XYZ file of C-alpha atoms in Angstrom:
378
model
C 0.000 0.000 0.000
C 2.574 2.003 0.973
C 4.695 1.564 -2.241
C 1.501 2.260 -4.224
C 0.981 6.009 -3.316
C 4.527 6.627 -3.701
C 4.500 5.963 -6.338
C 1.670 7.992 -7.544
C 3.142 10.734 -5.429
C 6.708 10.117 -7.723
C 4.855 10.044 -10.466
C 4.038 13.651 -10.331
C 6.309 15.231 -8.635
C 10.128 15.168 -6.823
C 9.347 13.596 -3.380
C 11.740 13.878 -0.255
C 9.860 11.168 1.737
C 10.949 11.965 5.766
C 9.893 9.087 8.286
C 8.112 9.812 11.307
C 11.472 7.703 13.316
C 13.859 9.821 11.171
C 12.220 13.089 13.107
C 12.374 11.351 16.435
C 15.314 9.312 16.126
C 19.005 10.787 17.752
C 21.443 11.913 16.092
C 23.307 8.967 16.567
C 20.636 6.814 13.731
C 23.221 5.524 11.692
C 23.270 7.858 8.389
C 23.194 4.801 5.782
C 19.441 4.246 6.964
C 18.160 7.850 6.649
C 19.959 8.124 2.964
C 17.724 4.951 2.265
C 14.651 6.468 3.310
C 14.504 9.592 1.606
C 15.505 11.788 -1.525
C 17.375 14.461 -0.993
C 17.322 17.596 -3.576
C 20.998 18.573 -3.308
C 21.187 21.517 -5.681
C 18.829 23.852 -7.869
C 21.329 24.930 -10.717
C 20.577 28.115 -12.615
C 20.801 28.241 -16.133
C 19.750 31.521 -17.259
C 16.126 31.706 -16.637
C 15.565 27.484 -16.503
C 16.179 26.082 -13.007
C 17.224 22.353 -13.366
C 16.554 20.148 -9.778
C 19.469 17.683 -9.430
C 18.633 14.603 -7.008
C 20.937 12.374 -4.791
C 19.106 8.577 -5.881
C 19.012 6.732 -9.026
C 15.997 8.562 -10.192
C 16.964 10.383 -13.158
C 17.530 14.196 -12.603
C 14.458 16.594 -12.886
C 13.987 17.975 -16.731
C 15.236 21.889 -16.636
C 11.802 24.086 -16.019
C 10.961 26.538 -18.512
C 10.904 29.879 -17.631
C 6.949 29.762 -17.006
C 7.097 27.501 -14.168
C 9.108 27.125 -11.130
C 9.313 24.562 -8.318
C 7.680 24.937 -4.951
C 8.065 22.688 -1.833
C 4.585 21.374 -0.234
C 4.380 19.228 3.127
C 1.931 15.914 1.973
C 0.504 13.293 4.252
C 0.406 9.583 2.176
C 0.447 5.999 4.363
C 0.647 7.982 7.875
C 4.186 9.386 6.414
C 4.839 12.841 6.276
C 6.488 14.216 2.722
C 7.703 16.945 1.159
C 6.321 17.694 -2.545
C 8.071 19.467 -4.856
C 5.671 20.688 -7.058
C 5.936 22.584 -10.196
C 4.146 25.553 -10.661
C 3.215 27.535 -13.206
C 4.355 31.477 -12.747
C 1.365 33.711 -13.375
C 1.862 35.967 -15.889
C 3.421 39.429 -15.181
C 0.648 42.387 -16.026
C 2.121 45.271 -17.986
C 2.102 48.198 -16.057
C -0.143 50.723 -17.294
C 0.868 54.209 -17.136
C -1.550 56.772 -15.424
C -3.487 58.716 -18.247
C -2.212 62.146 -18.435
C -4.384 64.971 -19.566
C -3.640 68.058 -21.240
C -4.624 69.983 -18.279
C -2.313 68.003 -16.314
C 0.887 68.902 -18.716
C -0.133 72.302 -18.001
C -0.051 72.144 -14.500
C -3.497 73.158 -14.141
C -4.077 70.253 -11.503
C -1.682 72.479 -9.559
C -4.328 75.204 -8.811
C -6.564 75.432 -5.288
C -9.725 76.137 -5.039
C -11.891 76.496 -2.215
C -14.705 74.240 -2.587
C -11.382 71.347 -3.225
C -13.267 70.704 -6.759
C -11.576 67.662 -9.143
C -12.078 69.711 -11.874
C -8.842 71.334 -12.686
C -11.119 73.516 -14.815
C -14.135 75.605 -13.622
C -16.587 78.959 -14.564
C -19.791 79.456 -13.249
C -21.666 82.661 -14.392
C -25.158 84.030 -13.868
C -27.404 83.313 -17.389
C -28.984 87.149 -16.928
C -25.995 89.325 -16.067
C -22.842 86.848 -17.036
C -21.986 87.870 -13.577
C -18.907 85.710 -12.969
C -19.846 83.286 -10.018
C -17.157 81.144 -9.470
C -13.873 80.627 -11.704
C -10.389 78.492 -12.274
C -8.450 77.851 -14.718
C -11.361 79.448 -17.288
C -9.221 80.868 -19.242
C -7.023 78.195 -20.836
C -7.848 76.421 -23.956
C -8.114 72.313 -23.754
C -9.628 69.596 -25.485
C -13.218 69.212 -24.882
C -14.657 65.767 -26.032
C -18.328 66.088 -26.803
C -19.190 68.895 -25.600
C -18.475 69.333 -29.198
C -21.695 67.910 -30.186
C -23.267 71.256 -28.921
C -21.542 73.111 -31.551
C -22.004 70.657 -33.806
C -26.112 70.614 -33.011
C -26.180 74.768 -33.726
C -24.720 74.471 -36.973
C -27.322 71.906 -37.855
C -30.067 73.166 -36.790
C -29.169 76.676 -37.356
C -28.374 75.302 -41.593
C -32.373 74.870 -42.013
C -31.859 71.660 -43.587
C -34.349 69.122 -43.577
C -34.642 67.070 -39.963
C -36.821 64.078 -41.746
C -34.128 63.544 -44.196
C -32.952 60.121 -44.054
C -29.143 59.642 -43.255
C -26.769 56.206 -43.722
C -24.297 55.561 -40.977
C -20.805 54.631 -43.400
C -17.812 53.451 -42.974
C -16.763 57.090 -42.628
C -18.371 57.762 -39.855
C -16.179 54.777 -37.551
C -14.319 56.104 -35.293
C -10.414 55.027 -36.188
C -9.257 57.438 -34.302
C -9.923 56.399 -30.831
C -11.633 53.391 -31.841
C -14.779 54.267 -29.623
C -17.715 51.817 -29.683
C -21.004 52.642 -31.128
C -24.540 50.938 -31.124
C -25.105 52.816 -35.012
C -23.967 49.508 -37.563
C -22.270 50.755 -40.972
C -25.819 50.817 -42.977
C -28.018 51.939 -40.176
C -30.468 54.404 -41.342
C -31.747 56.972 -39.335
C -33.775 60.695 -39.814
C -31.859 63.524 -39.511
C -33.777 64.673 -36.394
C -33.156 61.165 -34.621
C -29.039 61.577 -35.684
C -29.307 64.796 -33.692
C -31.528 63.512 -30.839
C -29.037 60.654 -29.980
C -25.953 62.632 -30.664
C -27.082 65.142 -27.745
C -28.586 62.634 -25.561
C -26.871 59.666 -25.681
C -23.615 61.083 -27.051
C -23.632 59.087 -30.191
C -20.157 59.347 -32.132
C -21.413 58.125 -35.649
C -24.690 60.116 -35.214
C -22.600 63.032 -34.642
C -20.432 62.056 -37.936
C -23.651 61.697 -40.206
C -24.115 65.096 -39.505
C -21.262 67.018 -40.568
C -20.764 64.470 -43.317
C -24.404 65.397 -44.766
C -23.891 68.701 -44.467
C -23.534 70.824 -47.590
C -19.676 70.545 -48.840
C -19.090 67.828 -46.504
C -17.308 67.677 -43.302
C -15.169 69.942 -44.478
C -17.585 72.533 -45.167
C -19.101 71.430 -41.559
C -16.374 72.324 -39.483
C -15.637 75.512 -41.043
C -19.176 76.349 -40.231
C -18.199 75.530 -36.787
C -15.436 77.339 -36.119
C -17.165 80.520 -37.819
C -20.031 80.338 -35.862
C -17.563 79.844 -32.456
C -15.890 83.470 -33.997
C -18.748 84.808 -34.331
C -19.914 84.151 -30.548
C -16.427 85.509 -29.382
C -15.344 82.274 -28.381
C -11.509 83.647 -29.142
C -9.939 80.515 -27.466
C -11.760 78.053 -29.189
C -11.159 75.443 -32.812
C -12.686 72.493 -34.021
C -11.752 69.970 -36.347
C -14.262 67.678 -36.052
C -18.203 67.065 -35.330
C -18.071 64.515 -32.508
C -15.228 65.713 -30.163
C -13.142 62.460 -30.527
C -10.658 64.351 -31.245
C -7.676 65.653 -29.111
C -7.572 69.099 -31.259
C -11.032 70.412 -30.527
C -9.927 73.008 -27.632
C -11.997 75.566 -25.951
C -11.605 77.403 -22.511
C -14.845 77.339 -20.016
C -15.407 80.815 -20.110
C -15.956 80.213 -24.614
C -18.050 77.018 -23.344
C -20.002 79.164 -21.197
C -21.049 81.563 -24.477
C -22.036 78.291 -26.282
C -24.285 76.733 -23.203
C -25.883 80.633 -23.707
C -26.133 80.074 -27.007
C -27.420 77.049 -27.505
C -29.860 77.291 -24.483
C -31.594 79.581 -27.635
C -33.208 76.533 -29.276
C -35.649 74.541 -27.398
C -34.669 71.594 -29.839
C -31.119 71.597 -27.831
C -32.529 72.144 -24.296
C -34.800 69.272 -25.189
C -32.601 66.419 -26.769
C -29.780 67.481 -24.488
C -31.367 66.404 -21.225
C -33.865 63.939 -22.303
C -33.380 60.260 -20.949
C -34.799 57.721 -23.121
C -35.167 57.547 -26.958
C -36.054 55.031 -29.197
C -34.785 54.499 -32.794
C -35.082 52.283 -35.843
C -32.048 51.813 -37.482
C -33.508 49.456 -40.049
C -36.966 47.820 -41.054
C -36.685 45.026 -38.457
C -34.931 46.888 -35.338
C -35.516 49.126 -32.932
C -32.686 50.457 -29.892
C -33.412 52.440 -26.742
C -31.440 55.134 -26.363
C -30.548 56.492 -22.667
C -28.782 60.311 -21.173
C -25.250 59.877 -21.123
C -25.662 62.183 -18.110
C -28.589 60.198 -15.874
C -27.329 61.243 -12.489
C -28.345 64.713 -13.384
C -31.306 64.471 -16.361
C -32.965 61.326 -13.916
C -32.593 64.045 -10.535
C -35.292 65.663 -9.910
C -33.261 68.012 -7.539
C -32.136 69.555 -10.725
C -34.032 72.071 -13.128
C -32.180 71.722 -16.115
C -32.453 73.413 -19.233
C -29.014 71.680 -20.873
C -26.399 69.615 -20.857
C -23.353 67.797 -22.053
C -20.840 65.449 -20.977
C -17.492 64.691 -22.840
C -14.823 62.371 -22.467
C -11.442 61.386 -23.903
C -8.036 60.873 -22.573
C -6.469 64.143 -23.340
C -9.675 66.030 -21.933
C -10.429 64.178 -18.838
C -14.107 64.060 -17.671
C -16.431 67.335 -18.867
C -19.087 68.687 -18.286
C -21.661 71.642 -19.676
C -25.184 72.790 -18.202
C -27.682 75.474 -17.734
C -29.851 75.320 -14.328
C -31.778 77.201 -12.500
C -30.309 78.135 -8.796
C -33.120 79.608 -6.332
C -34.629 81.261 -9.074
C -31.414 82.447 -10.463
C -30.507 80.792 -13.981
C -26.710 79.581 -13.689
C -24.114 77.969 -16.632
C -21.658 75.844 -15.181
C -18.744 74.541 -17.120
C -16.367 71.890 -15.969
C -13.446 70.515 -18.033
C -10.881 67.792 -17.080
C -11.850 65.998 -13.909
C -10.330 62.695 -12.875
C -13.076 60.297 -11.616
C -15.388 59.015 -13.691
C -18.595 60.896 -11.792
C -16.323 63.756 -10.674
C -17.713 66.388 -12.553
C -20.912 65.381 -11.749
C -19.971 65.551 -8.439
C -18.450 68.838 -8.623
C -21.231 70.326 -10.482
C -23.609 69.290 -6.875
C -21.217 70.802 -5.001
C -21.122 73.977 -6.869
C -25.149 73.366 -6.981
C -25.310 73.586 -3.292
C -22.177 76.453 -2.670
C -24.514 78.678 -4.796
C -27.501 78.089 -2.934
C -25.881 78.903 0.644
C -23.893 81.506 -1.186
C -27.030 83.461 -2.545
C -29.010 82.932 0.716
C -26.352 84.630 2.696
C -26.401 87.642 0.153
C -30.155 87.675 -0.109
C -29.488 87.892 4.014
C -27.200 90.695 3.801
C -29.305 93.193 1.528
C -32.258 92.491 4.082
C -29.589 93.434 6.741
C -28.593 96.637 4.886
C -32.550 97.560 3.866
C -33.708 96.925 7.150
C -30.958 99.301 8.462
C -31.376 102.234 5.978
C -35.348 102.048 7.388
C -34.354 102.297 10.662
């Protein structure tokens, strides 16, 4: 019995078999009979990256490992003996180390700057709608990337070229993304209206919506982004360029306080306000399909906390998280802008900070004109 599961024990691995009498016997146990009892691993040798187990017994010597595996010593209970097992092992792989993602605010040194409500946005302007009163700024002066917040732009120039929103419009193989290589629910041959390419495009954030777009424009894209970047002129947005229509790329720069003139803007057409902070859509695509659509923004467009009149989000790499909205503030209508947060909700999160800073902030002054009125009565 006892040969038996040695054997299987030999069989797959290097034993060194160690007798309960060989642990208790004395020193003077005559050295012939614990040599017989056991295998001893005398030497690992090192060959480069192979390890190659030598033993002391007939048995032939252990193959050399590869470089995947190595060998690992295990205490095993077989026939009321006590053993130790080497084993071999394979070695997990290593994973690459991925380098944080640096943004172009970062290489600025923008994440540098302190503010007092400790916001993750290294970018920030807040300005009353009415008065463009400036609220609350950082950093609002300094042109970055901006994702797709884009799409706003790129929703004026459509809707402001009267063309028409029934129009039916193919998603092609121009319109996928090789750029960043961004997903998209929109197949190459999906067929949607014009008005659905914009609803989606605002809403959901739709890359190949947004593409359709400027591609069916008049002249092309092309033609599309030089609207763009004229209407952005003509707004007096003097730190701002695009070169596309769906923010995936890196060279589409504005600074918050030009974002903050295009959230004015735009809050002009109630076809913006609308698509921009609805929540569910459905399209067909084709004859025999239909998607639901959702906000790319639901913490805000689902609260009900939250009046909003608009919105966009935007994300890439080089812009970190952004974020664009109108709201209305104890009866005060605010624009927020806030461009390259880290955390995937932490613009969102700064934006309900900011919410809630405002609201103390404009109770205390409401407070201190009573104070002063009540004083000049007395």
């Amino acid at each position: 019995m006892m040969k038996s599961a040695l054997a299987i024990i030999s069989s797959l691995c290097l034993v060194v078999s160690i007798s309960h009498a060989e642990v208790n016997s004395s020193a003077s146990e005559p050295s012939e009979k614990v040599a017989a009892q056991k295998i001893v691993v005398k030497k690992q040798i090192r060959h480069g990256k192979h390890i190659v187990a030598r033993a002391a017994s007939k048995n032939a010597p252990v193959s050399a490992l590869n470089k995947n595996e190595k060998l690992v010593k295990q205490a095993v209970v077989a026939s009321g003996r006590r053993h130790l097992v080497y084993r071999r092992v394979a070695i997990a792989p290593a994973v690459p180390v991925v380098p944080p993602v640096i943004s172009a605010g970062e290489l600025a040194g923008l994440n540098l700057t302190r503010d007092p409500l400790a916001l993750k946005s290294n970018v920030a302007y807040v300005m009353d709608q009415a008065s463009s009163q400036v609220l609350f700024e950082k950093n609002a002066n300094v042109a970055l990337p901006i994702a797709s917040v884009t799409k706003l732009m790129t929703a004026m120039v459509v809707v402001e070229s009267h063309q028409n929103m029934s129009e039916i419009l193919e998603v092609t193989d121009a319109d996928v993304d090789r750029e960043k290589f961004s997903t998209s629910r929109l197949r190459v041959g999906s067929k949607l209206s014009r008005d659905d390419m914009l609803h989606i495009a605002l809403m959901a954030s739709e890359n190949r919506a947004a593409s359709a777009l400027g591609r069916n424009y008049p002249g092309g894209l092309p033609a599309f982004v030089v609207a763009m970047n004229a209407k952005a002129k003509s707004l007096g947005m003097s730190e701002t360029h695009y070169n596309d229509s769906t923010g995936l790329s890196k060279t589409n720069v504005a600074s918050a306080s030009d974002l903050a003139k295009l959230v004015v803007a735009a809050y002009q057409y109630p076809i913006i306000r609308h698509y921009s902070t609805d929540t569910k859509y459905l399209v067909e695509p084709s004859i025999h399909s239909t998607m639901q659509y959702g906000s790319s923004n639901p913490r805000l467009t689902l609260n009900k906390d939250w009046d909003l009149g608009l919105q966009k989000t935007g994300y890439i790499n080089e812009a970190g998280h952004c974020l664009v909205l109108q709201t209305v503030i104890d009866g005060r209508a605010v624009v927020m802008v806030f461009l390259d947060s880290k955390g995937k909700y932490s613009h969102v999160a700064d934006a309900m900070r900011m919410r809630h800073w405002l609201a103390s902030h404009h109770e205390q002054q409401n407070l201190t004109r009573l104070v002063s009125k009540t004083d000049s009565q007395g």
